[in-house]
PDB file of C-alpha atoms in Angstrom:
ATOM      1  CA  UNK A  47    -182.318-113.952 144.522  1.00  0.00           C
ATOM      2  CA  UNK A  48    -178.741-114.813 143.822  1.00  0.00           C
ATOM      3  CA  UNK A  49    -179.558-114.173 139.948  1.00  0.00           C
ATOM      4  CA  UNK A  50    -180.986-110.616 140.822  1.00  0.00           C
ATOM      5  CA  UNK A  51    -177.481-110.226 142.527  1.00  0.00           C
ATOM      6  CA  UNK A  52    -175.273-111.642 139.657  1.00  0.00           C
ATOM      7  CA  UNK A  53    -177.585-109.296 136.926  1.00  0.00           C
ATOM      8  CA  UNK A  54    -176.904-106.283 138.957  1.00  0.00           C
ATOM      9  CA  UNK A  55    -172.868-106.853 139.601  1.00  0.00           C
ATOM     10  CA  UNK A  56    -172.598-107.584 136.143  1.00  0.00           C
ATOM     11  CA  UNK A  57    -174.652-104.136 135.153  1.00  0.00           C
ATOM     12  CA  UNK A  58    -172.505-102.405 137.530  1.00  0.00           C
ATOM     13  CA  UNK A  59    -169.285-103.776 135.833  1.00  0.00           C
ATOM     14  CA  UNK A  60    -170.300-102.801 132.396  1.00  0.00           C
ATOM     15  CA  UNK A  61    -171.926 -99.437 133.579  1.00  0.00           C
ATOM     16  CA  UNK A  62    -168.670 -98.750 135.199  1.00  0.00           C
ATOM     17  CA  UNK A  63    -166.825 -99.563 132.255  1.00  0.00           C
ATOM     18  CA  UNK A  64    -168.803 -97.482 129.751  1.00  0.00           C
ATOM     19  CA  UNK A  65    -168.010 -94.812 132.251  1.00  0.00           C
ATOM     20  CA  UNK A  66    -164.345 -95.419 132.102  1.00  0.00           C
ATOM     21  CA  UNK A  67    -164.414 -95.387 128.350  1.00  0.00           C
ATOM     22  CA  UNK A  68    -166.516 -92.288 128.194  1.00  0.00           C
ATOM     23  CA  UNK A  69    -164.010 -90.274 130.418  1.00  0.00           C
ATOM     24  CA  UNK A  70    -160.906 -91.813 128.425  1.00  0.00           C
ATOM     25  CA  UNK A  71    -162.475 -90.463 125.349  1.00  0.00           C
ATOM     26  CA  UNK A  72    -163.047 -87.401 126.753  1.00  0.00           C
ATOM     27  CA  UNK A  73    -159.432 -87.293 128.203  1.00  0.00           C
ATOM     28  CA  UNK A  74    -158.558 -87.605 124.980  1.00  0.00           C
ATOM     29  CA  UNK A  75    -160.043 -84.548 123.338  1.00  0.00           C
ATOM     30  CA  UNK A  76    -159.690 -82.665 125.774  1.00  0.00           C
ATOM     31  CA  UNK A  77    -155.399 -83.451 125.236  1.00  0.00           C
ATOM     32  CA  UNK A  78    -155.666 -83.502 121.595  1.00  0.00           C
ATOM     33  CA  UNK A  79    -157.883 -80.016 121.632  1.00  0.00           C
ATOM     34  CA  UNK A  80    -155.225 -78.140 124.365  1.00  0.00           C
ATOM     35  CA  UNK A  81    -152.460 -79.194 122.404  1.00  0.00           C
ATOM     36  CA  UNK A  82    -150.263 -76.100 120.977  1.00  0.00           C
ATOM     37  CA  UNK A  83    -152.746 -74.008 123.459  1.00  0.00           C
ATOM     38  CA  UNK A  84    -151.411 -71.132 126.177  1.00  0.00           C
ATOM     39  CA  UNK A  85    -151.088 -72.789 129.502  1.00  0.00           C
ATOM     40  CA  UNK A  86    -153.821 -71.571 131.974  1.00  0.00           C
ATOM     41  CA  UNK A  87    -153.235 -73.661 135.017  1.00  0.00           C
ATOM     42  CA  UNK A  88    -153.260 -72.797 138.753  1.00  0.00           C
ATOM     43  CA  UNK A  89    -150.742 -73.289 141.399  1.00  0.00           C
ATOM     44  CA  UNK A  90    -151.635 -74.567 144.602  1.00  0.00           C
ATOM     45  CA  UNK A  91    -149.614 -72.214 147.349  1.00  0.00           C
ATOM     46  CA  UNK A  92    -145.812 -73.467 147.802  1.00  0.00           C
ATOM     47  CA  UNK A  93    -145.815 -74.985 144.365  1.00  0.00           C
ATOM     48  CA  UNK A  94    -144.481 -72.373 142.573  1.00  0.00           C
ATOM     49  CA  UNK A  95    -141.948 -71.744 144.745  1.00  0.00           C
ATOM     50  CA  UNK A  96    -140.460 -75.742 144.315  1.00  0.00           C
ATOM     51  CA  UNK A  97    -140.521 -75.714 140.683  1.00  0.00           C
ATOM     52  CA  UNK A  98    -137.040 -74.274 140.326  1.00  0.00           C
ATOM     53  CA  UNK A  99    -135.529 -77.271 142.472  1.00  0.00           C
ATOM     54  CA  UNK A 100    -134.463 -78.945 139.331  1.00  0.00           C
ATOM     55  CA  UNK A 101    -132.691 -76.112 137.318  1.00  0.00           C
ATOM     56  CA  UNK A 102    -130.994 -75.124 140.749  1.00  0.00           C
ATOM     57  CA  UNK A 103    -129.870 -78.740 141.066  1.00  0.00           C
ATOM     58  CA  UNK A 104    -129.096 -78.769 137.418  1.00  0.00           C
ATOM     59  CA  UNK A 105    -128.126 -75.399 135.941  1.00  0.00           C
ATOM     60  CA  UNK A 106    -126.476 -76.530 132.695  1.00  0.00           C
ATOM     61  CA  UNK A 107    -123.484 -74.363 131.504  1.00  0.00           C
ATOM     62  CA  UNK A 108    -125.287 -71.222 130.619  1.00  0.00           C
ATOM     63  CA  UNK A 109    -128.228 -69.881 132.592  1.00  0.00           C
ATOM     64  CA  UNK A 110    -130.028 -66.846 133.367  1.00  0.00           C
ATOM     65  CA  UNK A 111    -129.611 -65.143 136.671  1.00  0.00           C
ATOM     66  CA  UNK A 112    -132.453 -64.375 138.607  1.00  0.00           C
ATOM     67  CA  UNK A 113    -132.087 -60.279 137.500  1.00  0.00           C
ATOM     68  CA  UNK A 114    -132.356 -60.734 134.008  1.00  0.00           C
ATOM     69  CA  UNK A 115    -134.783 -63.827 134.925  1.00  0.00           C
ATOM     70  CA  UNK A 116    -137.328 -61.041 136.488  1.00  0.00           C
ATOM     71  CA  UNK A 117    -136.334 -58.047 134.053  1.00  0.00           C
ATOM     72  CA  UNK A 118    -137.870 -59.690 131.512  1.00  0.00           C
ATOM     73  CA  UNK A 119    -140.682 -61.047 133.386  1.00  0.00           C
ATOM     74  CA  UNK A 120    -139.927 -64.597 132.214  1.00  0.00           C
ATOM     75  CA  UNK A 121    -142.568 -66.195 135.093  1.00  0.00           C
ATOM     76  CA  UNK A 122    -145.065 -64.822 133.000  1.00  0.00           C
ATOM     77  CA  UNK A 123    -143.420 -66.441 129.754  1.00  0.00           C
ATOM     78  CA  UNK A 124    -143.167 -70.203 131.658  1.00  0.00           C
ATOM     79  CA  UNK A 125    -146.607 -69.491 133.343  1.00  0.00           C
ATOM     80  CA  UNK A 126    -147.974 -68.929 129.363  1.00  0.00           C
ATOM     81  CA  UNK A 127    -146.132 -71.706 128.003  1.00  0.00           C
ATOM     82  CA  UNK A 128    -146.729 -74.743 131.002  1.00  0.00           C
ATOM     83  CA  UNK A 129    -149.106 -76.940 129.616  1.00  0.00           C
ATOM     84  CA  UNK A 130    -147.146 -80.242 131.150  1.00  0.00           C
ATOM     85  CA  UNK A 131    -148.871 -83.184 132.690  1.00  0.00           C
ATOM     86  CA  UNK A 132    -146.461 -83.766 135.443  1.00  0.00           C
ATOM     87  CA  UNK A 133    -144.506 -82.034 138.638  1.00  0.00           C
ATOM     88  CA  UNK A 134    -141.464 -83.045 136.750  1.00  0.00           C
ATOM     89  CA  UNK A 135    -142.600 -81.257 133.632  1.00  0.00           C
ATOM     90  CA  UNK A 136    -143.445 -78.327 135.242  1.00  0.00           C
ATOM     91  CA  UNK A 137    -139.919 -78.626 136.815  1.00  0.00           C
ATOM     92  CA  UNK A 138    -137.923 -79.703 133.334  1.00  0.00           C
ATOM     93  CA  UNK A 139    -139.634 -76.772 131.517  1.00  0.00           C
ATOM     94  CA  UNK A 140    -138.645 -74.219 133.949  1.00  0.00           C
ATOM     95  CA  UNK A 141    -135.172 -75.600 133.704  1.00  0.00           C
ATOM     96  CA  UNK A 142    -134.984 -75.090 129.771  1.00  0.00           C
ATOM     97  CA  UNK A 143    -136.362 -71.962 130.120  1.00  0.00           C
ATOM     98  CA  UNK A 144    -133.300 -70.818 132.616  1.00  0.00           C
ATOM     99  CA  UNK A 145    -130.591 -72.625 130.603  1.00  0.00           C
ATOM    100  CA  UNK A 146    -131.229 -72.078 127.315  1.00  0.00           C
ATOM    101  CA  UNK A 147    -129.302 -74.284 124.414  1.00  0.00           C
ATOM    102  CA  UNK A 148    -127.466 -72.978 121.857  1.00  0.00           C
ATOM    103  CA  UNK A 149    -126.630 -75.806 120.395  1.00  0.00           C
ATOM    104  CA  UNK A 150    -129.398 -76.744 118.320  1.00  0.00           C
ATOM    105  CA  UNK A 151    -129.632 -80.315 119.910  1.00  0.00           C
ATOM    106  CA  UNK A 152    -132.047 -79.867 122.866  1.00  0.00           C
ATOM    107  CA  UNK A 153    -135.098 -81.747 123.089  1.00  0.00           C
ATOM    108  CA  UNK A 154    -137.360 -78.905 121.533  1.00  0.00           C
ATOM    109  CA  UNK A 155    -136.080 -78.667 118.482  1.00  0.00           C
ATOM    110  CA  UNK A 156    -138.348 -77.406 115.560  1.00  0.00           C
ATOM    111  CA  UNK A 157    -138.031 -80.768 113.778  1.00  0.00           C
ATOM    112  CA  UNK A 158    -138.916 -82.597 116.832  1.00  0.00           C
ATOM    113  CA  UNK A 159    -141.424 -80.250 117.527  1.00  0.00           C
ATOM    114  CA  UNK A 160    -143.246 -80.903 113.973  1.00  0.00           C
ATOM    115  CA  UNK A 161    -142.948 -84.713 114.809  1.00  0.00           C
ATOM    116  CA  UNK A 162    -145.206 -84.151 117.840  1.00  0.00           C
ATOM    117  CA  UNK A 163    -147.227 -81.993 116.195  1.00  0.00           C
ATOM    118  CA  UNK A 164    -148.242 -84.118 113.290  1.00  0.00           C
ATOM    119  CA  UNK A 165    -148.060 -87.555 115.059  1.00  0.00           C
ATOM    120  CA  UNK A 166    -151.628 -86.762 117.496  1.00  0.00           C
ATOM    121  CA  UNK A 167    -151.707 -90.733 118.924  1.00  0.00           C
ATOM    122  CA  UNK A 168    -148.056 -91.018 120.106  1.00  0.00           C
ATOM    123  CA  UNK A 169    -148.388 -87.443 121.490  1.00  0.00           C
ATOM    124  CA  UNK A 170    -150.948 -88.344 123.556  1.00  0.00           C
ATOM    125  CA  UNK A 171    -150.294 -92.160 124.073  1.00  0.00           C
ATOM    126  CA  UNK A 172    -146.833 -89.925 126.177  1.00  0.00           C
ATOM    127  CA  UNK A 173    -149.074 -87.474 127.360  1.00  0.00           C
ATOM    128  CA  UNK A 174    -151.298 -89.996 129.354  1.00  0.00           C
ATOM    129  CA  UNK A 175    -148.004 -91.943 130.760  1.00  0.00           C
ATOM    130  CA  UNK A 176    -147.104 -88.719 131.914  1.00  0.00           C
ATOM    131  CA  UNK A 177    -150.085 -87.628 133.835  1.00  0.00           C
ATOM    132  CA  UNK A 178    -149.847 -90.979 135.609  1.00  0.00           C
ATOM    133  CA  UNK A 179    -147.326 -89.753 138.507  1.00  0.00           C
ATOM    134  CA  UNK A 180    -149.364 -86.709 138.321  1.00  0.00           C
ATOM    135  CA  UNK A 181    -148.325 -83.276 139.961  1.00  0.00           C
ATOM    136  CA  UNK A 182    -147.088 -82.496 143.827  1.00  0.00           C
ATOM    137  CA  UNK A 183    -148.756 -79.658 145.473  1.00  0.00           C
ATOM    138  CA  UNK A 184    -145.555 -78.861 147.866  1.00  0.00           C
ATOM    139  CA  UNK A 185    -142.521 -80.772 146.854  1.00  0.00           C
ATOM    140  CA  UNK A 186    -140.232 -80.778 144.252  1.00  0.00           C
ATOM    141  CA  UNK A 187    -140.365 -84.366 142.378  1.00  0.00           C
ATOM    142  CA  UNK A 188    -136.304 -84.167 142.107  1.00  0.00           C
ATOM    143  CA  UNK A 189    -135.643 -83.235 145.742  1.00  0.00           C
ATOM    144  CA  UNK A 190    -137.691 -86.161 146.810  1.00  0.00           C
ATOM    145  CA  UNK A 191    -135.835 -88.138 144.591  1.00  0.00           C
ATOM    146  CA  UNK A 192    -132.384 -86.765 146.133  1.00  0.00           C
ATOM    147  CA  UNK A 193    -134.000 -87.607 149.721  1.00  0.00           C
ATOM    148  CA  UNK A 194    -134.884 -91.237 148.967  1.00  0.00           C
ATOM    149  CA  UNK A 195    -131.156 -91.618 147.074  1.00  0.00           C
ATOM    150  CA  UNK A 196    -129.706 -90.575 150.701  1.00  0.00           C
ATOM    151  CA  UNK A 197    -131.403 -93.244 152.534  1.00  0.00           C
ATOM    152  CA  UNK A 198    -129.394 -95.641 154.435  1.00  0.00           C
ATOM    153  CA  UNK A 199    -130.014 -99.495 153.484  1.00  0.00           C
ATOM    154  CA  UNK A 200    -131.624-100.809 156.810  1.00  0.00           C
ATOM    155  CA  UNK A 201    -133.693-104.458 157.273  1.00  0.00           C
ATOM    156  CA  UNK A 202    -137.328-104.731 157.019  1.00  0.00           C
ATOM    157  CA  UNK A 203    -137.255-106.465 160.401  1.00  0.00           C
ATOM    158  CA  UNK A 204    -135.977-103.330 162.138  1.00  0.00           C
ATOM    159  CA  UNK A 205    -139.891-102.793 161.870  1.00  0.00           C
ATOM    160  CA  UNK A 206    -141.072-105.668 162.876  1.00  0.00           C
ATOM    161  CA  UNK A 207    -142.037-104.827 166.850  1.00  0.00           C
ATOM    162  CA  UNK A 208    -143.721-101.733 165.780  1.00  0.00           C
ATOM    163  CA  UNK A 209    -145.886-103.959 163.474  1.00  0.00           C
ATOM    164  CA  UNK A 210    -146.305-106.886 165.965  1.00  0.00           C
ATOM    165  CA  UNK A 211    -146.406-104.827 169.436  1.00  0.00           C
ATOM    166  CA  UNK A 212    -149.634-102.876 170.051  1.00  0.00           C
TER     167      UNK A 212
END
């Protein structure tokens, strides 16, 4: 009996892990074939609304006001081009989008952009580290970063009788 137990664990383990390799693999293609691709993604309700939070945080030294921002329809240009993997993509993009460089130096330049573009395994090696923290259906990433940097340093044991009290 306890053999019929061990045989069926250990076909559990390694059915499990085919299945983890199968949907890595498929991960994968699926990052290498959408790369370069229109961004088609949805936005659960609130999100879109929190995605400036970084660029109004973080402006830079030229941006474009919210008139010329809807003039020119440019929702519908970051809505085309947002392909990211993360809430803080999303958020980053949106700011380089509303404070445009002139400088030559920003992080999408055409040479680095060929790099990525011709280098497939580091692309998505960054790509998967980037989905890890994943996306936020209502808050911004960088406002909940402000809120935790504005907590006050307090002891663990202030919760210790709501933990040992019933």
């Amino acid at each position: 009996m306890i053999g019929l137990v061990a045989l069926f664990l250990v076909l559990s383990a390694l059915i499990g892990m085919r299945d983890a390799k199968r949907a890595d693999e498929k991960e994968k293609a699926k990052l290498l074939s959408q790369f370069g691709k229109r961004g088609n993604k949805e936005y659960p309700d609130g999100r879109y609304a929190q995605i400036c939070a970084y660029w109004k945080r973080h402006p830079g030294v030229f941006g474009i006001d919210d008139i010329t921002w809807n003039d020119l329809d440019l929702d519908l240009l970051f809505r085309s081009m947002d392909a990211t993997c993360s809430s803080a993509g999303e958020e980053y993009l949106y700011r380089l989008l509303r404070s445009p460089q002139t400088d030559g130096k920003s992080l999408c330049s055409e040479e680095g952009m060929r790099w990525w573009a011709s280098h497939d395994k580091e692309r998505v090696r960054v790509q998967r580290l980037l989905q890890i923290p994943g996306r936020s259906s209502k808050y911004s990433v960088y406002d909940y970063l402000d809120i935790c940097g504005n907590l006050k340093d307090r002891s663990p044991l202030e919760d210790l009788p709501a933990i040992v009290l019933p």
